[in-house]
XYZ file of C-alpha atoms in Angstrom:
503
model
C 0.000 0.000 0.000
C 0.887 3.701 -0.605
C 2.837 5.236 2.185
C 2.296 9.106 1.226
C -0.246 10.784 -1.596
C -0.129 14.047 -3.262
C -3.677 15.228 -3.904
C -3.155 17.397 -7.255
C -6.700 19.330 -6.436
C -8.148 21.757 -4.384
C -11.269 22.505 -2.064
C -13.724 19.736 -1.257
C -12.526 16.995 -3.464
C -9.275 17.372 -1.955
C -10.406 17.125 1.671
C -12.861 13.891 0.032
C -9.637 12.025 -0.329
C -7.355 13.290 2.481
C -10.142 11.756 4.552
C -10.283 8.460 2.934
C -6.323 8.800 2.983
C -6.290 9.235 6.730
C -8.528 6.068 7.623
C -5.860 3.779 5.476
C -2.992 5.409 7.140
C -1.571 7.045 4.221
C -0.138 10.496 4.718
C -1.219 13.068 2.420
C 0.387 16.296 0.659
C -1.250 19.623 -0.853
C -0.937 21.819 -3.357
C -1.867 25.575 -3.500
C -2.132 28.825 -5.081
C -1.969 31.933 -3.870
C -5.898 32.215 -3.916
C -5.718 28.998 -1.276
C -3.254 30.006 1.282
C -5.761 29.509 4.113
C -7.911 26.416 2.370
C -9.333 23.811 4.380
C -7.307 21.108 2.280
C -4.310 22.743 3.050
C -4.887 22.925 6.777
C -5.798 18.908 6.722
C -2.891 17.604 4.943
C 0.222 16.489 6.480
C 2.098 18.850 4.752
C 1.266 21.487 2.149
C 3.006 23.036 -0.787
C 2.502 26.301 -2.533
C 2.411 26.205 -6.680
C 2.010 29.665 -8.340
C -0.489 32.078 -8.449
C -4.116 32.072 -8.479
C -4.999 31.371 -11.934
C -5.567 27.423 -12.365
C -3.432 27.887 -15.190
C -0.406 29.178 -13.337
C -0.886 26.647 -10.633
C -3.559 23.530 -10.294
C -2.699 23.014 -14.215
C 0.972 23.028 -14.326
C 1.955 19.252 -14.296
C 5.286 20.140 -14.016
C 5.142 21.947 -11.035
C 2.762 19.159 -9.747
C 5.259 16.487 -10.324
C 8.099 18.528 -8.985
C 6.681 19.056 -4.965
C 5.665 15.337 -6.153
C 9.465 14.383 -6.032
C 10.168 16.969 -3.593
C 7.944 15.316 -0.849
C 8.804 12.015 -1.699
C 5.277 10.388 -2.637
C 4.221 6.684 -4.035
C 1.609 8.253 -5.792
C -1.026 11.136 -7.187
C -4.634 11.303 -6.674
C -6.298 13.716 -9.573
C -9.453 13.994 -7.993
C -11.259 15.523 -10.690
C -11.290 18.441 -13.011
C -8.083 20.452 -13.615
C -5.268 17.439 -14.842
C -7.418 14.250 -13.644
C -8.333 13.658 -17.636
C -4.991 14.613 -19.393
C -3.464 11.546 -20.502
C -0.207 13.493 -21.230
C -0.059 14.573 -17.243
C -0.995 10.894 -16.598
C 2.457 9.642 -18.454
C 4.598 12.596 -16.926
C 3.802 10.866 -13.512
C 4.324 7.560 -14.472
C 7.667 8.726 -16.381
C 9.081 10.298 -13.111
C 8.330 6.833 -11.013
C 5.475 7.535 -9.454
C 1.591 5.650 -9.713
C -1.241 7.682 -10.963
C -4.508 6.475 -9.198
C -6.761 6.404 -12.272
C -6.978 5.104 -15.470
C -4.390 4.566 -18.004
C -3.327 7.109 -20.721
C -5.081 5.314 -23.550
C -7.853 4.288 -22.407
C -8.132 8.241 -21.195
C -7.369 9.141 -24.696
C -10.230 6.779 -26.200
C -13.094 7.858 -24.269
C -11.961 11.509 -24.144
C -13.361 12.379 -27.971
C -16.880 11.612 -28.463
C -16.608 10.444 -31.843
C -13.620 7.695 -30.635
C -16.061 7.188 -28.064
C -19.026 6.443 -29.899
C -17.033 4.061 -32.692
C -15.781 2.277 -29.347
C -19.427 2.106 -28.105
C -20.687 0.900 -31.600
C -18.065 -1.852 -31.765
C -18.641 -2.928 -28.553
C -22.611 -3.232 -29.101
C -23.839 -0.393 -27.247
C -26.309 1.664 -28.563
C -25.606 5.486 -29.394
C -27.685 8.014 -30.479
C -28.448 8.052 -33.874
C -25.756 10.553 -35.314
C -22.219 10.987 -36.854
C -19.188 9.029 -36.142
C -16.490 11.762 -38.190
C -16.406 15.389 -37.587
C -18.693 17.077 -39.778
C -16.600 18.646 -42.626
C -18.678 21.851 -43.562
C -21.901 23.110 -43.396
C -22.944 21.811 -46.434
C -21.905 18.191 -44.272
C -24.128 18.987 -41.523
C -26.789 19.870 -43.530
C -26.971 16.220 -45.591
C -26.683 14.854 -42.039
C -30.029 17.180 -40.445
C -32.058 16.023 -43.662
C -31.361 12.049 -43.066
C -31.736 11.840 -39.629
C -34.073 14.322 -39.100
C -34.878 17.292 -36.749
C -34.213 18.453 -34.188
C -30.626 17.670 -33.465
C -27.444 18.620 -30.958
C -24.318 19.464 -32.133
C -21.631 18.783 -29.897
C -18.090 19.525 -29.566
C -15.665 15.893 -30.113
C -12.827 17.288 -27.644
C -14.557 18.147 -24.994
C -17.772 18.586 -22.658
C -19.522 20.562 -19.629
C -22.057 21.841 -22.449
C -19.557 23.644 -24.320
C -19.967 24.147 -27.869
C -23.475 22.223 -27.348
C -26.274 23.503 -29.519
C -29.932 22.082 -30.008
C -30.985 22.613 -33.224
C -34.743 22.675 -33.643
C -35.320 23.079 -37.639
C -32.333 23.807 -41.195
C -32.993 27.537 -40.588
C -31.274 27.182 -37.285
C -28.417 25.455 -38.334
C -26.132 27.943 -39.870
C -25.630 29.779 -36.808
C -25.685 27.256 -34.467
C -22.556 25.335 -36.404
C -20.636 28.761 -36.871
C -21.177 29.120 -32.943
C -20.978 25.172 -31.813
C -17.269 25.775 -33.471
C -16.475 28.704 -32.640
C -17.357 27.881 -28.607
C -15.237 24.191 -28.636
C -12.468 25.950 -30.747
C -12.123 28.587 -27.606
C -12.842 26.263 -24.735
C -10.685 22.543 -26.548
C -8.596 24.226 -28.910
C -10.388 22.236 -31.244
C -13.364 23.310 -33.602
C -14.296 19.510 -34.740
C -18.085 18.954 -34.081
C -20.308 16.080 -34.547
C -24.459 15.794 -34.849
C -26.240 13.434 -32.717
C -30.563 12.802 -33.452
C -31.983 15.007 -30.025
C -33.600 12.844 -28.325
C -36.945 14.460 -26.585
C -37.260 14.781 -23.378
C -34.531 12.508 -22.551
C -33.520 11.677 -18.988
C -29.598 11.622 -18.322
C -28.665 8.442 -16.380
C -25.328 7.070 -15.579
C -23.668 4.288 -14.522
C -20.663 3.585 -12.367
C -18.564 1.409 -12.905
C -15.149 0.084 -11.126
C -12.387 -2.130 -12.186
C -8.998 -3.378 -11.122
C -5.420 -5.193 -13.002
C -6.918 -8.730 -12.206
C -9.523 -8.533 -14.802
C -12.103 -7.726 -12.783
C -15.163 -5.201 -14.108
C -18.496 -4.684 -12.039
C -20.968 -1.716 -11.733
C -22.439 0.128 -9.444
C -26.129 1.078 -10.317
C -27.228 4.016 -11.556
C -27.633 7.987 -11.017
C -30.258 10.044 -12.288
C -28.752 13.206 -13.293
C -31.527 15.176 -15.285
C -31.370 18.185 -13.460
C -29.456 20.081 -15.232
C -28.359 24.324 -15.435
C -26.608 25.224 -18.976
C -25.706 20.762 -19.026
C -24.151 21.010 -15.434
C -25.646 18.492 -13.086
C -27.135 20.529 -9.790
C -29.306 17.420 -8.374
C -28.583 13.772 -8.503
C -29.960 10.908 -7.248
C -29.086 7.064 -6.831
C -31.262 4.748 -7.721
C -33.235 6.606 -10.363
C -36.807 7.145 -10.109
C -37.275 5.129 -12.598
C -35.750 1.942 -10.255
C -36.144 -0.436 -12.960
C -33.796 -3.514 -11.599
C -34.135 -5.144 -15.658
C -32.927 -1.729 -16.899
C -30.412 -1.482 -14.290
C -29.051 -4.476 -15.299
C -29.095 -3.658 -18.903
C -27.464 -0.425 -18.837
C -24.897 -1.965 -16.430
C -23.984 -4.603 -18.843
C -23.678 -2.495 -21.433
C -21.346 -0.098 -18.988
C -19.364 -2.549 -18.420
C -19.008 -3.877 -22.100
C -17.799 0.421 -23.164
C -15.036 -0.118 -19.802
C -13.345 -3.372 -21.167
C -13.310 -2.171 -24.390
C -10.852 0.452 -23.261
C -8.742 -1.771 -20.836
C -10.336 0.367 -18.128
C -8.703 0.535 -14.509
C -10.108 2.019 -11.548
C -13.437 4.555 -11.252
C -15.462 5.539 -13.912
C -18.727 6.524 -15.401
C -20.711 5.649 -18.220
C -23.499 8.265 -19.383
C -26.952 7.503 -21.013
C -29.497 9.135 -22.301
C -32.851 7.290 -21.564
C -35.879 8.237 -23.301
C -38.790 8.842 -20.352
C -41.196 7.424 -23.547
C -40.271 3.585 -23.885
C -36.880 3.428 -21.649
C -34.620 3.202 -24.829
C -31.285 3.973 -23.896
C -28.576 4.914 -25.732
C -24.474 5.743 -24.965
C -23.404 9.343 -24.315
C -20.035 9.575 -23.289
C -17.888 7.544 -20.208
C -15.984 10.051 -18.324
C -12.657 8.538 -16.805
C -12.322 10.183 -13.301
C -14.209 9.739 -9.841
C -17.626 11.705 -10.467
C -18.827 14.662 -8.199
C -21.937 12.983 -7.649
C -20.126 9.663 -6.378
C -21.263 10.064 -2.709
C -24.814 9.212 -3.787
C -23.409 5.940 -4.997
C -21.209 5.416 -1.589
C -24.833 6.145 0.251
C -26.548 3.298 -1.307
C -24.428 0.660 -1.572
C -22.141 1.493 1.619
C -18.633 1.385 -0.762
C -15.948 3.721 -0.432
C -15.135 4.554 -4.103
C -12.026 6.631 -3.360
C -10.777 4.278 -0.786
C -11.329 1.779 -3.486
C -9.316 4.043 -6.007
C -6.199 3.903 -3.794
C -6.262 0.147 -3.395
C -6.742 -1.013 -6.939
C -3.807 1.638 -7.932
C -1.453 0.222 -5.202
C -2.791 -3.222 -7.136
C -4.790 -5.241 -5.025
C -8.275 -6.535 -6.219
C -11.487 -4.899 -5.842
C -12.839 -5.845 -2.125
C -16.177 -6.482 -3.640
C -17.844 -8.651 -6.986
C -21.168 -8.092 -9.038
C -23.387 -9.991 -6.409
C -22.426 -8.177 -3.527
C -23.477 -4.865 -5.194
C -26.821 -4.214 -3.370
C -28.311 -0.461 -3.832
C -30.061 0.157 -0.581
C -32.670 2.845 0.218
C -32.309 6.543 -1.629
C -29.348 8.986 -1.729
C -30.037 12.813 -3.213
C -27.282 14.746 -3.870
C -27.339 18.701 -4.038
C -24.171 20.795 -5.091
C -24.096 23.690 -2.997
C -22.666 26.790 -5.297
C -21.651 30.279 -4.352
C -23.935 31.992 -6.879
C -27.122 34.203 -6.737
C -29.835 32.083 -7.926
C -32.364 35.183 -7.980
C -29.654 37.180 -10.858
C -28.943 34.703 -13.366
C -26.872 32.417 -10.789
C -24.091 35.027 -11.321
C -21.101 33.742 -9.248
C -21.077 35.152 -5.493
C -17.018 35.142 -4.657
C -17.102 36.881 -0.863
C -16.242 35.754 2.849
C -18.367 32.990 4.905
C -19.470 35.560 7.823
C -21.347 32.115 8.978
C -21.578 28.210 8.229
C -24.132 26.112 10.066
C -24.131 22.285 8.434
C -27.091 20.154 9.070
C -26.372 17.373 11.261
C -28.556 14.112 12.179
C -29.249 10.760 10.636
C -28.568 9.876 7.290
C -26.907 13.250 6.532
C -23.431 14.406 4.467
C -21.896 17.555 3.517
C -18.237 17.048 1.206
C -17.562 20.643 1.994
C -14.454 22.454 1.654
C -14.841 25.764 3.239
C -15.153 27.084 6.648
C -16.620 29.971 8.489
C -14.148 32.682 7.438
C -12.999 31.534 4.199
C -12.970 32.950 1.086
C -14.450 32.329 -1.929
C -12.966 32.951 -4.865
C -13.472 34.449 -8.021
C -10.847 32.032 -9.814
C -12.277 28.397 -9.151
C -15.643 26.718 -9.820
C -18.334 27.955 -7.490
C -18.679 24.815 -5.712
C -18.284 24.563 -1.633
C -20.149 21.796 -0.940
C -21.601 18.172 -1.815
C -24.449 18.046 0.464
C -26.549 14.871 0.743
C -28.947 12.505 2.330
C -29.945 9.267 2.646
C -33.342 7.748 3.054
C -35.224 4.259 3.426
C -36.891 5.149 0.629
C -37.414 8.556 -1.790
C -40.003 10.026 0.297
C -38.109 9.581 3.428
C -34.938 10.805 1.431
C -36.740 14.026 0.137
C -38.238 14.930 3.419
C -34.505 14.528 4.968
C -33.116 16.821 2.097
C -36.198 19.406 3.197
C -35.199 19.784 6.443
C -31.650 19.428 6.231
C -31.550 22.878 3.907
C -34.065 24.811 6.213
C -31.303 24.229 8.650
C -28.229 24.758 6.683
C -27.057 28.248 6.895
C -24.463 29.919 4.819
C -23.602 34.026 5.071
C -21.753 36.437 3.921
C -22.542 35.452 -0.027
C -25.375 34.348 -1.958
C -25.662 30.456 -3.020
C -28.062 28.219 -4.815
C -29.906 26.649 -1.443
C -33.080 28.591 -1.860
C -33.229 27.150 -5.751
C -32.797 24.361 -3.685
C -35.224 24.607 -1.458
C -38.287 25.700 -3.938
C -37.217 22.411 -5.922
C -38.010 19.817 -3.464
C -40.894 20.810 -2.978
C -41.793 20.917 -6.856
C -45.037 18.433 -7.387
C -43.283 17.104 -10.489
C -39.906 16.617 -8.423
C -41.833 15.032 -5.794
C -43.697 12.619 -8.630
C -40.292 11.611 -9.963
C -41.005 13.272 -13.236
C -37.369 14.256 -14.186
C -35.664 15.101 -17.841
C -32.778 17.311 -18.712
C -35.158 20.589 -19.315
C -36.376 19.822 -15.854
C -35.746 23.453 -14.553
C -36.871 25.482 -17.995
C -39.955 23.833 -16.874
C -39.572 24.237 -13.164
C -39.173 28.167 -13.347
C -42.009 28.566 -16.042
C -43.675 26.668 -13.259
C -42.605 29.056 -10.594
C -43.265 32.127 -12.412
C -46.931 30.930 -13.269
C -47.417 30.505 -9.296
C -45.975 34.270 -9.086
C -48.359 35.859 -11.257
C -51.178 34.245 -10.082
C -49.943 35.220 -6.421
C -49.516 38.334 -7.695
C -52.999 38.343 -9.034
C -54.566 37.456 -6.113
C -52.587 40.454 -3.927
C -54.028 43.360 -6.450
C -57.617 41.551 -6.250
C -56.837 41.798 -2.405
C -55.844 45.450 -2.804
C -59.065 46.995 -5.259
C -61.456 44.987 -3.028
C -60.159 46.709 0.101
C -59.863 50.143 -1.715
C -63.708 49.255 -3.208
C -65.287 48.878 0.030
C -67.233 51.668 1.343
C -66.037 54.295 3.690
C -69.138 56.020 5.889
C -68.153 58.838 7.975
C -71.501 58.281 9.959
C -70.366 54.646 11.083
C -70.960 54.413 14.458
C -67.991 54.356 16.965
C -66.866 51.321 18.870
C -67.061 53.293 21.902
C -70.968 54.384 21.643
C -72.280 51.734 19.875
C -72.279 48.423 18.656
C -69.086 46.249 20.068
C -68.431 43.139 18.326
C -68.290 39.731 20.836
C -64.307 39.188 19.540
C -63.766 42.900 21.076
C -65.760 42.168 24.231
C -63.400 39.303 24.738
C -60.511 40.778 24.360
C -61.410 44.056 26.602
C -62.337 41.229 28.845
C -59.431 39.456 28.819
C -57.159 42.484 29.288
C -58.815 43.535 32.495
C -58.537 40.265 33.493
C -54.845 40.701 33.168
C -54.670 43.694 34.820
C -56.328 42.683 37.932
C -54.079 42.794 40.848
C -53.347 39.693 42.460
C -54.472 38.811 46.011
């Protein structure tokens, strides 16, 4: 086993895996900018290391300095976490170059599943089915139109290199599509470095499930069950769930399989995930992309089957076996995941960078927060808006949403704005409640919202003219000469009673 691990990430997926790194015994090492000084990674870790500025690109994406405090602090090996370097096959063989293990997948398989067109030939060969769509970049416009007419509209273009919803355009009908390929380019060009796109057949009203999957150097590949990730803001997951709503144990089983066929395929080692999009219609499924990392929503998995993924990361890197086989997967009771962001849901979810002036974390049964902040730290303007993971566990959903009600009435964050009252107005949506979940959940949810606002509003100016309507007589008689009403005489009566002296 590893004796020492440098955790090349920051905030709460760092402090995820110094955790799971303290309960094996393994001492850990961070890295930070100038931006993290104060962290709460860097105050966990045995020992810390500071590696250029703020910027990610002047410190949490320079490999080389990375590998350099790597060597410095004499580690076995590297935990990516994820974002930043945790998919760049070319960091991957830097580390394994200068002697020490990466704890992920290999380079190639990496390189594979990292365009969605390699993906989707590897998907096709293996006998897993994709959405209808290309398997080349599309050449020209004139190319994407010949590919709109035969398989119809409306369609997505997407970006090969990369994801996150970059370069990702839904195009509804041919007059749309000129635009939307000069801009699907344009956007993956300035976010990959590479224009390539690719059409895939929309599919409507789809609902984005994943499964995870794990496997080790013995041969051994198994899944996890699956997440329902439909709720979605701009193709970023806010709300996820394990099982689905859907709990179908035949199409749990089917989309595992097939999981598990794209992840041998590849040679795959370690933690990953394999993304579908189901159709709500007739529970069609088809491949979307496997992303080779640990997931942020993996602590709904952990909740329902009771397996530490990350602690399983370290082991099958340091090359044992997997602890656990197919049978002994059991998904038990409900996990709901929401990702607690430091943005302003009522302008836009504009980012909310600031100091925590207070931090109260819901405590009690069946309850987990993967934070990474503390009450004075400071969010910054240079790193993804996420502070926290939070998320519950239930017997069952209803027991799991109830938890997640009362857990966010009681957390408490101030000093900046974040998403938990989006949060809160969600679970207790009626079609959140009734399971009834695809990726243009919240376009619906807030058309939802704002109907209930303008019928609220409604009702207040009815409220208003019907008071301002109702007659005024100046010859009214006074409470104090005439009639008194019996709700008066009780409460005259009950002040004097109060005012009586006692004996």
């Amino acid at each position: 086993m590893f004796r020492k691990i440098l955790i090349a990430n920051r905030g709460e997926i760092a402090c995820r895996v110094i955790r799971a790194c303290r309960e094996m015994r393994i001492s850990t090492v961070a890295v930070y900018s100038d931006a993290d000084r104060e962290a709460l990674h860097v105050r966990m870790a045995d020992e810390a290391f500071h590696i250029g500025p703020a910027p990610s690109s002047e410190s949490y994406l320079r490999g080389d300095k990375i590998i350099a405090v790597a060597k410095k602090a004499g580690v076995d090996a590297i935990h990516p976490g994820y974002g930043f370097l945790s998919e760049n096959a070319n960091f991957v063989r830097d580390v394994t170059n200068a002697g020490i293990t990466f704890i992920g997948p290999p380079p190639e398989a990496m390189e594979a599943m990292g365009g969605k067109i390699s993906a989707r030939k590897i998907a096709i060969d293996a006998g897993v089915p994709v959405v209808p769509g290309t398997t080349e970049p599309l050449t020209s416009l004139e190319d994407a139109e010949r590919t709109g007419i035969e398989i119809g509209y409306p369609i997505m273009l997407k970006a090969s290199a990369g994801g996150g919803g970059k370069g990702m355009r839904l195009v509804n009908s041919a007059d749309e599509l000129k635009s939307a390929y000069e801009n699907s380019r344009a956007e993956s060009l300035a976010s990959f470095g590479d224009d390539a796109v690719y059409i895939e057949k929309a599919v409507v009203k789809p609902r984005h499930v994943e499964i995870q999957v794990f496997s080790d150097t013995h041969g051994n590949y198994v899944h996890l069950g699956e997440r329902e990730c439909s709720i979605q803001r701009r193709h970023q997951k806010v709300i996820e769930e394990a099982p689905s709503p859907i709990n179908s144990e035949d199409l749990r089983n089917a989309m595992g399989e097939c999981a598990v066929k794209v992840a041998r395929a590849v040679n795959y080692v370690g933690a990953g995930t394999v993304e579908f999009l189901v159709s709500d219609l007739d529970r069609s499924f088809y491949f979307l992309e496997m992303n080779t990392r640990l997931q942020v929503e993996h602590p709904v998995t952990e909740l329902v089957t009771g397996i530490d993924l990350v602690r399983e990361q370290i082991s099958v890197a340091a090359g044992s076996e997997l602890t656990f086989t197919q049978s002994d997967v059991k998904m038990t009771g409900h996990a709901i995941e929401c990702r607690i962001y430091a943005e302003d849901p009522d302008n836009n979810f504009l980012p909310s960078p600031g100091t925590i002036t207070r931090l109260r974390v819901p405590q009690g049964p069946g309850v987990r927060d993967d934070g990474g902040v503390y009450e004075g730290s400071e969010v910054s303007i240079y790193y993804d808006p996420m502070i926290s993971k939070f998320a519950v566990w239930g017997r069952n959903r209803t027991e799991a949403i109830e938890r997640m009600r009362r857990s966010l009435r009681e957390y408490e964050i101030g000093g900046i704005k974040t998403t938990l009252p989006f949060f809160r107005s969600v679970l207790e949506d009626t079609e959140f409640v009734a399971g009834n979940l695809d990726t243009g959940f919240i376009s619906s949810f807030e058309a939802r919202r704002s109907e209930e606002q303008v019928d609220t509003d409604l009702e207040t100016i009815a409220l208003i003219a019907a008071a301002m309507d109702h007659p005024l007589s100046t010859s009214r008689p006074s409470n104090t000469t005439g009639h008194v009403s019996k709700w008066a005489k009780a409460a005259r009566s009950a002040n004097l009673s109060s005012n009586t002296p006692r004996k």
